[in-house]
Amino acid sequence: MFNEFFSRQDLLLIKPAVLLALFGCGILLTDLLHERRHKYLNAVTALLGLGFTGVQLALIQRAMSAAGYSEVSGFSGGLVVDGFALYFTWIFLIATAIAILFSVRYLEVENEHHGEYYALMLFSLVGMYFLATAMDLITLFIGLETMALSVYVLAGFLRGDRRSNEAAMKYFLLGAFSSGILAYGFSLLYGLTGSTNLRAVADALVARPSGDPVVYLALITTATGLLFKVAAVPFHQWAPDAYEGAPTSITGFMSTAPKAAAFAFLLRVFLVPLAPLRPAWEGLLVVVCVLTMVVGNLAAISQNNTKRLFAYSSISHVGYMLLGLVAGNETGLKGIAVYLLVYVFMNLGIFTVLVALRRKDIIGDEIEDLSGLFFKNPVSAVFMLIFLLSLAGIPPTAGFLGKYFIFLSLIETRHYVLAVIAVVFVVVALYYYFRLVVMMFMREATDPERLNISPGVAVALAITLAMTLVIGIYPEPFIRLAAGSVLVPFR
Amino acid sequence: MLDQFFFYIFASVILLGGLLTITRRSAVHSAIFLIATLLGIAGLFLHLQAEFLAGVQVILYVGGIMVLFLFVIMLVNLDQAARQRQFNRQWWLALLAAAAVCGEALYGLYRGRGAFTFPGAVPGNMPPNTQAVGNALYQNYMLPFEVASIMLLVAMVGAVVMAKKRL
């Protein structure tokens, strides 16, 4: 009698999340067995869990392509695994794996090496998986909260550090507040349509007469909640404080995997249930995009803390990515997918170097701490230069490719003014990225202490640099992957 | 008629309780008024013939969570908190913004009140619906129900990590 509600196919579709949750619980238990100096074994377990999940994901992918399905849904339409979901899940897995690689030595230096860190990372991945696959308002919301709760705790993981506590508190309060607004929007959508399934919501909204004020109320509250989660201006104030106070390894993680997950969530909600309201939200989004690019880039100029600077830089990148949604054609959506993939690698590369700057007694998150890096450790300085060039979007690097598709989509859809504004702010971004370059290459070193390059950091650096260059020089396979992930807007 | 009478009673209990919760200086008073608010909400659920929700509201929120709240309040140093300024200087700006948002929401809901489609009221008493809630949770909403367990595990682990001095 149970088969009616839970089939083998349902089990197959949630298997990646089940594996992640099991490995998370496993880490909590095996952590007790490891001695203090063997805590790195927790990271090995976590990476093993990510490996198993990746294999499971590849198996699902192969079964789907063997059977010729482009999407499979389960739980009576509450969950769907399609190209979009698979692509984003791969991004989450890769970003988390790299973040785990550079966390080990950092946590040892901070003297807060506990298994809970890795377990919470895996639990947040469970939430992300449901953000990418869920087709139901309730599942989406619970997935979001699972991810967010884990990241709040991770942001406050350095319990002895006041800044870390403050970051966690601020992040938690504003996150809870924005979730409240989002829940209000979802409840209005449910009240208007009588269903929590995204496609049923879209069907019911199409049938509504246009200009209905309650529909606008639902749209605005939902959009506010979503834009809060991706830290778009004017809902960005939490990001710099949370990024600055959080442990550097978690700042790197926060600015990639959860950000990509929030984007998956935003795209899914805007392109399925809210797609019929496109004329209403397009103008709203244009204003948000322009503000995000302007405020993100201008505020980054005057920052003296590298983590704060990259917080504002990540805000401005959100502005570029949202432009792809404004254009809304296939190029634009493909552009967002490419941009996010590229952004994950280059941003994690930057944070790998920043993590290596944290040594005993040196916090390493002021811009001055980068000075003379070229003379101390030429390899990491050159790597950092390449990542910065990529963030700015200079040709042979991967960052150019992301911006290229976004600009192309804007021109295809005749948003010339927006394209011009976007290009102008690329120049502004160059300025503050090159402030760091000047520090690294033209200043004397202020402290003689060597960099902290552990094996994990070295591997993370190698992977991120290789991907930043490979995607930039030979982009075809990655563009094909991204094209397979484009979500067809609901009509 | 009687329906409306009860609705307004419960609604005013909720609103008054909420207002007093955030304006009282003493944390214990705030907690007591929060209990009144939560009881008002339980009353509204009962009024809508959702007896399961009303029961859960009373048992979990009033019985469980609020007792914990009061315990915490007793353990922290209240005198110091009571002496600090309760609102920051921009409270009037916040009040204006909140009033504006509230006005917009009210206007939207009032203009679009015909848009909500509710099944008409059933005359007389509805059959008990606790079983229906259970069926929905374990059948159509099985997945979010299970994911919520992971969320609660995260919350528990997180609380221990944040609160324990030495791990």
XYZ file of C-alpha atoms in Angstrom:
658
model
C 0.000 0.000 0.000
C 3.036 2.198 0.428
C 4.100 1.945 -3.224
C 1.383 4.339 -4.197
C 3.195 7.243 -2.551
C 6.815 6.192 -2.671
C 8.199 4.407 -5.717
C 11.676 3.217 -6.648
C 12.000 6.213 -8.908
C 11.350 8.575 -5.987
C 14.084 6.865 -4.022
C 16.508 7.158 -6.937
C 15.808 10.882 -7.270
C 16.513 11.705 -3.621
C 19.474 9.331 -3.324
C 22.099 12.106 -3.688
C 20.522 13.979 -0.773
C 20.199 10.787 1.264
C 23.897 10.013 0.739
C 24.905 13.515 1.785
C 22.759 13.352 4.924
C 24.150 9.912 5.836
C 27.729 11.039 5.417
C 26.963 14.170 7.461
C 25.624 12.051 10.324
C 28.591 9.699 9.891
C 31.033 12.561 10.359
C 29.255 13.634 13.555
C 29.767 10.110 14.923
C 33.281 9.291 13.683
C 34.500 12.705 14.859
C 34.430 11.294 18.387
C 36.922 8.563 17.458
C 39.580 10.808 15.949
C 42.367 12.203 18.071
C 42.974 15.915 18.027
C 45.772 15.790 15.474
C 43.853 13.432 13.170
C 40.856 15.697 12.678
C 41.727 16.056 8.997
C 40.204 12.580 8.594
C 36.793 14.282 8.883
C 37.611 16.231 5.738
C 38.536 12.964 4.007
C 35.168 11.478 5.010
C 33.372 14.568 3.721
C 35.214 14.393 0.386
C 34.363 10.685 0.182
C 30.707 11.584 0.700
C 30.884 14.162 -2.069
C 32.519 11.506 -4.299
C 29.708 9.016 -3.674
C 27.115 11.708 -4.324
C 28.851 12.648 -7.558
C 28.841 9.017 -8.723
C 25.151 8.737 -7.851
C 24.439 11.904 -9.793
C 26.369 10.584 -12.796
C 24.382 7.323 -12.619
C 21.094 9.273 -12.634
C 22.365 11.304 -15.568
C 23.344 8.186 -17.503
C 20.051 6.432 -16.809
C 18.207 9.506 -18.010
C 20.154 9.854 -21.227
C 19.920 6.087 -21.873
C 16.148 6.264 -21.593
C 16.039 9.515 -23.560
C 14.335 11.543 -20.833
C 15.162 15.228 -20.516
C 13.521 15.362 -17.099
C 12.247 12.926 -14.515
C 9.825 13.911 -11.792
C 8.981 12.178 -8.573
C 6.884 12.578 -5.413
C 3.780 13.278 -7.552
C 5.405 16.251 -9.246
C 6.993 17.684 -6.106
C 10.542 17.029 -7.277
C 12.027 17.206 -10.743
C 15.506 16.259 -11.929
C 16.261 17.992 -15.222
C 19.319 19.431 -16.919
C 19.010 22.585 -14.813
C 18.956 20.696 -11.509
C 21.850 18.401 -12.476
C 24.035 21.274 -13.673
C 23.504 23.261 -10.494
C 24.010 20.243 -8.247
C 27.380 19.645 -9.917
C 28.332 23.259 -9.206
C 27.389 22.866 -5.514
C 29.381 19.646 -5.200
C 32.515 21.044 -6.847
C 32.409 24.297 -4.864
C 31.985 22.435 -1.576
C 34.804 20.025 -2.410
C 37.215 22.897 -3.072
C 36.076 24.701 0.100
C 36.724 21.540 2.142
C 40.214 21.232 0.626
C 41.307 24.669 1.814
C 39.502 24.517 5.174
C 41.683 21.896 6.856
C 44.796 23.945 7.551
C 42.785 27.093 8.264
C 40.804 25.389 11.033
C 44.014 24.009 12.516
C 45.494 27.508 12.656
C 42.319 28.857 14.248
C 42.353 25.930 16.689
C 38.695 25.176 16.005
C 39.018 21.930 14.097
C 35.796 20.021 14.734
C 33.865 17.471 12.725
C 30.687 19.526 12.974
C 32.151 21.951 10.438
C 32.213 19.362 7.662
C 28.926 17.812 8.748
C 27.173 21.188 8.522
C 28.663 21.716 5.054
C 27.157 18.416 3.889
C 23.797 19.238 5.494
C 23.748 22.582 3.733
C 24.355 20.648 0.493
C 21.212 18.622 1.212
C 19.273 21.887 1.347
C 20.921 23.081 -1.870
C 20.002 19.841 -3.659
C 16.340 20.455 -2.856
C 16.594 24.108 -3.899
C 17.754 22.918 -7.319
C 15.280 20.063 -7.745
C 12.103 20.929 -5.822
C 8.955 21.878 -7.712
C 6.896 22.566 -4.630
C 6.770 25.787 -2.597
C 7.008 23.962 0.731
C 9.948 21.764 -0.277
C 11.746 24.798 -1.691
C 11.243 26.739 1.537
C 12.426 23.901 3.764
C 15.421 23.294 1.508
C 16.280 26.977 1.753
C 16.069 26.961 5.540
C 18.168 23.799 5.810
C 20.888 25.452 3.764
C 20.625 28.809 5.522
C 20.646 27.404 9.071
C 23.832 25.444 8.363
C 25.537 28.488 6.899
C 24.503 30.730 9.850
C 26.248 28.326 12.211
C 29.299 28.016 9.962
C 29.580 31.829 9.826
C 29.808 31.859 13.620
C 32.078 28.850 13.853
C 34.988 30.772 15.463
C 33.185 31.078 18.759
C 36.015 32.867 20.512
C 36.070 35.633 17.891
C 33.727 38.587 18.410
C 33.565 39.423 14.716
C 32.538 35.882 13.876
C 29.777 35.993 16.500
C 28.550 39.321 15.194
C 28.558 38.032 11.611
C 26.524 34.973 12.559
C 24.036 37.074 14.552
C 23.513 39.634 11.788
C 23.298 36.992 9.111
C 20.809 35.011 11.185
C 18.530 37.968 12.013
C 18.408 39.361 8.485
C 18.149 35.881 6.994
C 15.208 35.020 9.256
C 13.568 38.343 8.418
C 13.891 37.804 4.674
C 12.642 34.228 5.008
C 9.585 35.671 6.740
C 8.901 37.992 3.801
C 9.421 35.115 1.381
C 7.032 32.901 3.359
C 4.419 35.664 3.205
C 4.818 35.802 -0.580
C 4.519 32.022 -0.843
C 1.421 31.999 1.341
C -0.194 34.626 -0.913
C 0.701 32.546 -3.987
C -0.920 29.541 -2.337
C -3.967 31.557 -1.341
C -4.355 32.834 -4.905
C -3.894 29.527 -6.667
C -4.831 26.823 -4.173
C -1.750 24.746 -4.917
C 1.857 24.519 -3.782
C 3.093 22.888 -6.990
C 5.058 25.391 -9.056
C 3.495 24.420 -12.381
C -0.026 24.467 -10.949
C 0.682 27.933 -9.487
C 1.809 29.135 -12.924
C -1.287 27.644 -14.586
C -3.562 29.379 -12.095
C -1.744 32.715 -12.456
C -2.115 32.601 -16.252
C -5.850 32.202 -15.810
C -6.082 35.344 -13.667
C -7.113 38.711 -15.114
C -4.131 41.034 -15.461
C -3.670 43.943 -13.058
C -4.865 42.043 -10.017
C -3.402 43.897 -6.973
C -3.042 40.761 -4.840
C -0.940 39.141 -7.551
C 1.400 42.135 -7.442
C 1.578 41.909 -3.656
C 2.539 38.238 -3.925
C 5.080 39.028 -6.632
C 6.730 41.844 -4.691
C 7.036 39.955 -1.412
C 8.356 36.827 -3.152
C 10.836 38.839 -5.234
C 12.035 40.738 -2.139
C 12.730 37.496 -0.320
C 14.586 36.018 -3.279
C 16.695 39.127 -3.936
C 17.605 39.208 -0.235
C 18.983 35.691 -0.546
C 21.216 36.514 -3.530
C 22.272 39.835 -1.880
C 21.112 42.198 -4.631
C 20.979 45.944 -3.852
C 18.939 47.318 -1.978
C 18.819 44.076 0.027
C 22.585 43.609 0.281
C 23.454 45.153 3.650
C 23.962 41.841 5.422
C 26.575 40.577 2.971
C 29.672 42.707 3.768
C 29.318 42.238 7.536
C 28.634 38.518 7.282
C 31.484 37.997 4.818
C 33.936 39.993 6.898
C 33.240 38.294 10.210
C 32.878 34.708 9.028
C 35.946 32.440 9.005
C 37.772 33.088 5.709
C 37.226 29.539 4.490
C 33.488 29.923 5.099
C 33.429 33.319 3.362
C 34.818 31.528 0.300
C 32.173 28.817 0.646
C 29.311 31.299 1.319
C 30.111 33.391 -1.714
C 29.964 30.395 -4.071
C 27.873 27.316 -3.244
C 24.997 28.914 -1.267
C 25.008 31.829 -3.699
C 24.672 29.453 -6.661
C 21.887 27.655 -4.782
C 20.066 30.928 -4.110
C 20.391 31.660 -7.832
C 18.978 28.266 -8.773
C 16.054 28.992 -6.442
C 15.544 32.475 -7.876
C 15.654 31.256 -11.484
C 13.263 28.396 -10.771
C 10.727 30.677 -9.074
C 10.980 33.492 -11.621
C 10.872 31.194 -14.654
C 8.137 28.778 -13.553
C 5.481 30.147 -11.174
C 6.171 33.847 -11.770
C 6.818 33.522 -15.532
C 3.278 34.681 -16.455
C 4.007 37.947 -14.585
C 7.122 38.720 -16.630
C 5.895 42.180 -17.780
C 5.432 43.123 -14.120
C 8.825 41.991 -12.808
C 11.030 42.888 -15.744
C 11.109 46.616 -14.914
C 11.629 45.851 -11.240
C 14.588 43.656 -12.089
C 16.157 46.280 -14.370
C 16.219 48.769 -11.481
C 17.673 46.173 -9.118
C 20.353 45.189 -11.679
C 21.517 48.750 -12.265
C 21.548 49.551 -8.530
C 23.417 46.347 -7.770
C 26.131 47.075 -10.317
C 26.469 50.713 -9.255
C 26.477 50.233 -5.478
C 28.477 46.989 -5.531
C 31.248 48.405 -7.675
C 31.423 51.886 -6.137
C 31.389 50.625 -2.549
C 34.159 48.124 -3.329
C 36.525 50.954 -4.256
C 36.866 52.307 -0.722
C 37.256 48.992 1.150
C 40.435 48.234 3.061
C 39.481 44.762 4.158
C 39.884 42.143 1.442
C 36.928 40.059 2.615
C 34.678 43.138 2.564
C 36.044 44.088 -0.852
C 35.180 40.669 -2.251
C 31.761 40.867 -0.590
C 31.000 44.011 -2.613
C 32.616 42.471 -5.678
C 30.338 39.449 -5.332
C 27.340 41.802 -5.021
C 28.312 43.443 -8.314
C 28.680 40.022 -9.979
C 25.113 39.240 -8.879
C 24.093 42.368 -10.804
C 25.694 41.024 -13.990
C 24.097 37.628 -13.573
C 20.639 39.128 -13.020
C 21.054 40.977 -16.334
C 20.879 37.571 -18.022
C 17.439 37.107 -16.479
C 16.362 40.574 -17.664
C 17.318 39.606 -21.219
C 15.574 36.301 -20.558
C 16.353 34.689 -23.939
C 18.286 31.440 -24.291
C 21.650 33.225 -24.540
C 20.939 35.101 -21.323
C 19.985 32.022 -19.314
C 22.931 30.109 -20.752
C 25.059 33.127 -19.792
C 23.916 32.927 -16.161
C 24.815 29.225 -16.050
C 28.281 29.803 -17.547
C 28.846 32.850 -15.351
C 28.034 30.947 -12.156
C 30.317 28.041 -13.071
C 33.194 30.376 -13.886
C 32.501 32.566 -10.841
C 32.707 29.554 -8.516
C 36.201 28.671 -9.735
C 37.699 32.168 -9.804
C 36.217 33.260 -6.488
C 37.273 30.076 -4.728
C 40.743 30.586 -6.215
C 40.933 34.046 -4.657
C 39.777 32.742 -1.298
C 42.286 29.889 -1.420
C 45.067 32.487 -1.504
C 43.377 34.531 1.244
C 43.070 31.412 3.405
C 46.789 30.732 2.903
C 47.502 34.254 4.199
C 46.097 33.318 7.620
C 49.087 32.256 9.676
C 49.785 32.083 13.374
C 49.266 35.594 14.797
C 48.536 37.105 11.378
C 44.887 37.446 10.448
C 45.684 38.323 6.841
C 42.424 39.911 5.778
C 43.528 43.524 5.360
C 44.693 44.699 1.935
C 48.103 45.532 3.428
C 48.606 41.863 4.235
C 48.857 41.196 0.508
C 51.752 43.613 0.069
C 54.923 42.117 -1.349
C 53.252 38.783 -1.977
C 55.123 38.501 -5.270
C 58.486 38.587 -3.511
C 57.464 36.136 -0.802
C 55.605 33.630 -2.904
C 55.677 34.457 -6.625
C 53.514 31.497 -7.644
C 50.525 32.442 -5.510
C 50.858 36.109 -6.494
C 50.698 35.199 -10.190
C 47.758 32.859 -9.528
C 45.989 35.674 -7.700
C 46.639 38.006 -10.630
C 45.014 35.529 -13.024
C 41.968 35.147 -10.760
C 41.628 38.925 -10.467
C 41.877 39.334 -14.253
C 39.210 36.691 -14.589
C 36.916 38.434 -12.070
C 37.341 41.644 -14.068
C 36.535 39.754 -17.286
C 39.755 40.155 -19.286
C 39.962 37.869 -22.363
C 41.902 34.700 -22.244
C 40.518 33.937 -18.767
C 37.159 32.324 -18.063
C 35.597 35.449 -16.558
C 35.425 36.982 -20.014
C 33.206 34.173 -21.252
C 30.568 34.736 -18.571
C 30.370 38.456 -19.272
C 30.431 37.832 -23.049
C 27.199 35.821 -23.032
C 25.464 38.287 -20.716
C 26.374 41.257 -22.937
C 25.466 39.294 -26.077
C 22.018 38.499 -24.676
C 21.468 42.160 -23.757
C 22.307 43.243 -27.307
C 20.132 40.507 -28.821
C 17.164 41.751 -26.812
C 17.946 45.411 -27.577
C 18.797 46.479 -24.015
C 21.560 48.753 -25.324
C 21.570 51.183 -22.376
C 21.920 48.357 -19.873
C 24.777 46.881 -21.893
C 26.600 50.216 -21.882
C 26.172 50.617 -18.092
C 27.441 47.075 -17.556
C 30.546 47.694 -19.661
C 31.295 50.984 -17.891
C 31.266 49.231 -14.525
C 33.680 46.590 -15.759
C 36.206 49.443 -15.953
C 35.390 50.536 -12.383
C 35.888 46.950 -11.232
C 39.298 46.865 -12.932
C 40.340 49.773 -10.738
C 39.750 48.109 -7.405
C 41.009 44.709 -8.545
C 44.235 46.379 -9.642
C 44.647 48.037 -6.259
C 45.302 44.514 -4.999
C 47.687 43.824 -7.893
C 49.677 46.957 -7.078
C 49.908 45.824 -3.456
C 51.142 42.381 -4.409
C 53.691 43.373 -7.050
C 54.940 46.878 -6.208
C 55.116 47.060 -2.399
C 57.648 45.732 0.026
C 56.501 42.884 2.208
C 55.401 44.085 5.662
C 55.828 40.772 7.454
C 58.506 38.178 6.721
C 56.263 35.246 7.677
C 55.985 32.647 4.890
C 52.676 31.636 3.349
C 50.792 28.681 4.734
C 50.535 26.364 1.718
C 49.222 22.983 2.854
C 48.646 20.080 0.416
C 44.905 20.812 0.425
C 45.484 24.469 -0.438
C 47.886 23.477 -3.210
C 45.348 21.097 -4.762
C 42.579 23.709 -4.479
C 44.792 26.312 -6.151
C 45.719 23.915 -8.961
C 42.087 22.975 -9.663
C 40.744 26.523 -9.597
C 43.536 27.899 -11.772
C 43.294 25.034 -14.272
C 39.540 25.511 -14.611
C 39.796 29.310 -14.860
C 42.219 28.953 -17.760
C 40.689 25.892 -19.458
C 37.169 27.362 -19.529
C 38.635 30.574 -20.928
C 40.749 28.964 -23.646
C 38.667 25.964 -24.679
C 35.086 26.875 -23.729
C 33.061 24.700 -26.157
C 32.318 21.697 -23.882
C 31.363 23.980 -20.992
C 29.083 26.068 -23.195
C 27.415 22.866 -24.361
C 26.930 21.805 -20.731
C 25.438 25.187 -19.847
C 23.157 25.086 -22.894
C 21.789 21.765 -21.618
C 20.869 23.416 -18.327
C 18.679 26.194 -19.700
C 15.295 26.205 -18.014
C 12.498 26.810 -20.496
C 10.346 29.648 -19.145
C 6.777 28.553 -18.416
C 4.279 29.637 -21.048
C -22.823 37.117 13.133
C -21.469 35.139 16.055
C -18.602 34.065 13.785
C -17.597 37.643 13.153
C -17.903 38.499 16.817
C -15.447 35.760 17.767
C -13.133 36.654 14.914
C -12.829 40.253 16.102
C -12.280 39.149 19.687
C -9.422 36.841 18.732
C -7.950 39.323 16.255
C -7.831 42.091 18.837
C -6.253 39.746 21.403
C -3.549 38.888 18.847
C -2.884 42.495 17.859
C -2.872 43.885 21.392
C -0.703 41.036 22.636
C 1.755 41.591 19.792
C 1.992 45.318 20.435
C 2.499 44.850 24.161
C 5.119 42.146 23.503
C 7.405 44.553 21.713
C 6.742 47.636 23.870
C 7.068 46.233 27.409
C 10.363 46.910 29.116
C 10.410 43.813 31.261
C 11.216 40.634 29.338
C 8.928 38.555 31.541
C 5.949 40.794 30.703
C 6.820 40.539 27.017
C 6.836 36.759 27.231
C 3.464 36.692 29.016
C 1.896 38.913 26.346
C 3.401 36.676 23.667
C 1.540 33.781 25.285
C -1.686 35.782 24.972
C -0.952 36.344 21.266
C -0.257 32.673 20.649
C -3.459 31.691 22.470
C -5.369 34.146 20.284
C -3.944 32.454 17.201
C -4.975 29.066 18.588
C -8.463 30.520 18.988
C -8.482 31.651 15.357
C -7.457 28.164 14.212
C -10.305 26.691 16.241
C -12.636 29.249 14.730
C -11.595 27.992 11.269
C -12.360 24.426 12.396
C -8.707 23.417 12.316
C -8.752 21.739 15.694
C -5.482 19.859 15.118
C -3.582 23.081 14.467
C -5.196 24.724 17.473
C -4.116 21.829 19.683
C -0.571 21.882 18.316
C -0.422 25.631 18.785
C -1.359 25.366 22.458
C 0.777 22.320 23.252
C 3.913 23.282 21.311
C 4.039 27.062 21.365
C 2.275 27.979 24.586
C 3.222 24.846 26.490
C 6.690 24.060 25.180
C 8.409 26.979 23.542
C 7.148 29.703 25.866
C 8.152 27.748 28.962
C 11.653 27.489 27.517
C 11.584 31.229 26.799
C 10.704 31.970 30.405
C 13.452 29.666 31.628
C 16.006 31.498 29.491
C 14.727 34.856 30.692
C 15.141 33.742 34.285
C 18.726 32.639 33.630
C 19.980 35.854 32.001
C 20.734 39.062 33.803
C 17.580 41.133 33.355
C 18.459 44.252 35.350
C 21.149 45.253 32.925
C 18.942 44.662 29.875
C 16.095 46.670 31.384
C 18.313 49.701 31.870
C 19.435 49.844 28.231
C 17.579 51.959 25.699
C 14.807 49.935 24.174
C 14.469 51.553 20.745
C 17.138 53.188 18.654
C 16.858 56.781 17.519
C 15.339 56.022 14.146
C 12.238 54.358 15.543
C 9.924 56.977 14.038
C 11.434 56.388 10.589
C 10.917 52.658 11.033
C 7.357 53.328 12.154
C 6.681 55.404 9.025
C 8.156 52.732 6.759
C 6.206 49.977 8.502
C 3.007 52.031 8.228
C 3.607 52.601 4.520
C 4.200 48.906 3.831
C 1.181 48.028 5.955
C -0.947 50.527 4.017
C 0.159 49.096 0.684
C -0.542 45.542 1.792
C -3.966 46.516 3.143
C -4.809 48.382 -0.061
C -3.722 45.439 -2.211
C -5.647 42.930 -0.139
C -8.740 45.145 0.011
C -8.821 45.826 -3.727
C -8.135 42.221 -4.591
C -10.240 40.550 -1.921
C -12.450 38.998 -4.587
C -9.397 37.260 -6.015
C -9.093 34.702 -3.239
C -11.147 31.655 -3.962
C -12.220 29.837 -0.858
C -14.662 26.984 -0.686
C -17.914 28.203 0.824
C -18.561 27.684 4.519
C -20.062 24.319 5.356
C -23.235 24.660 7.391
C -23.087 22.948 10.750
C -20.041 21.087 12.090
C -17.323 19.732 9.815
C -16.072 16.193 10.406
C -12.827 16.039 12.388
C -9.867 16.714 10.097
C -6.884 15.542 12.129
C -6.753 12.383 10.067
C -6.763 14.422 6.850
C -3.792 16.451 8.103
C -1.914 13.238 8.898
C -2.668 11.761 5.492
C -1.481 14.904 3.713
C 1.738 14.991 5.727
C 2.640 11.344 5.105
C 1.435 11.124 1.494
C 1.574 14.251 -0.669
C 3.951 16.188 1.550
C 6.141 13.286 2.578
C 9.280 14.787 1.047
C 9.251 18.214 2.768
C 8.242 16.429 5.990
C 11.374 14.282 5.800
C 13.658 17.150 4.761
C 12.372 19.094 7.775
C 13.927 16.396 9.969
C 17.345 17.228 8.499
C 16.639 20.900 9.142
C 15.869 20.173 12.792
C 19.051 18.102 13.087
C 21.020 21.055 11.710
C 19.351 23.374 14.206
C 20.229 21.037 17.070
C 23.849 20.538 16.021
C 24.125 24.283 15.409
C 22.772 25.164 18.836
C 25.307 22.845 20.486
C 28.191 24.206 18.397
C 27.275 27.816 19.155
C 26.553 27.403 22.852
C 29.116 24.917 24.134
C 32.322 26.411 25.512
C 34.539 23.483 24.617
C 33.655 21.001 21.910
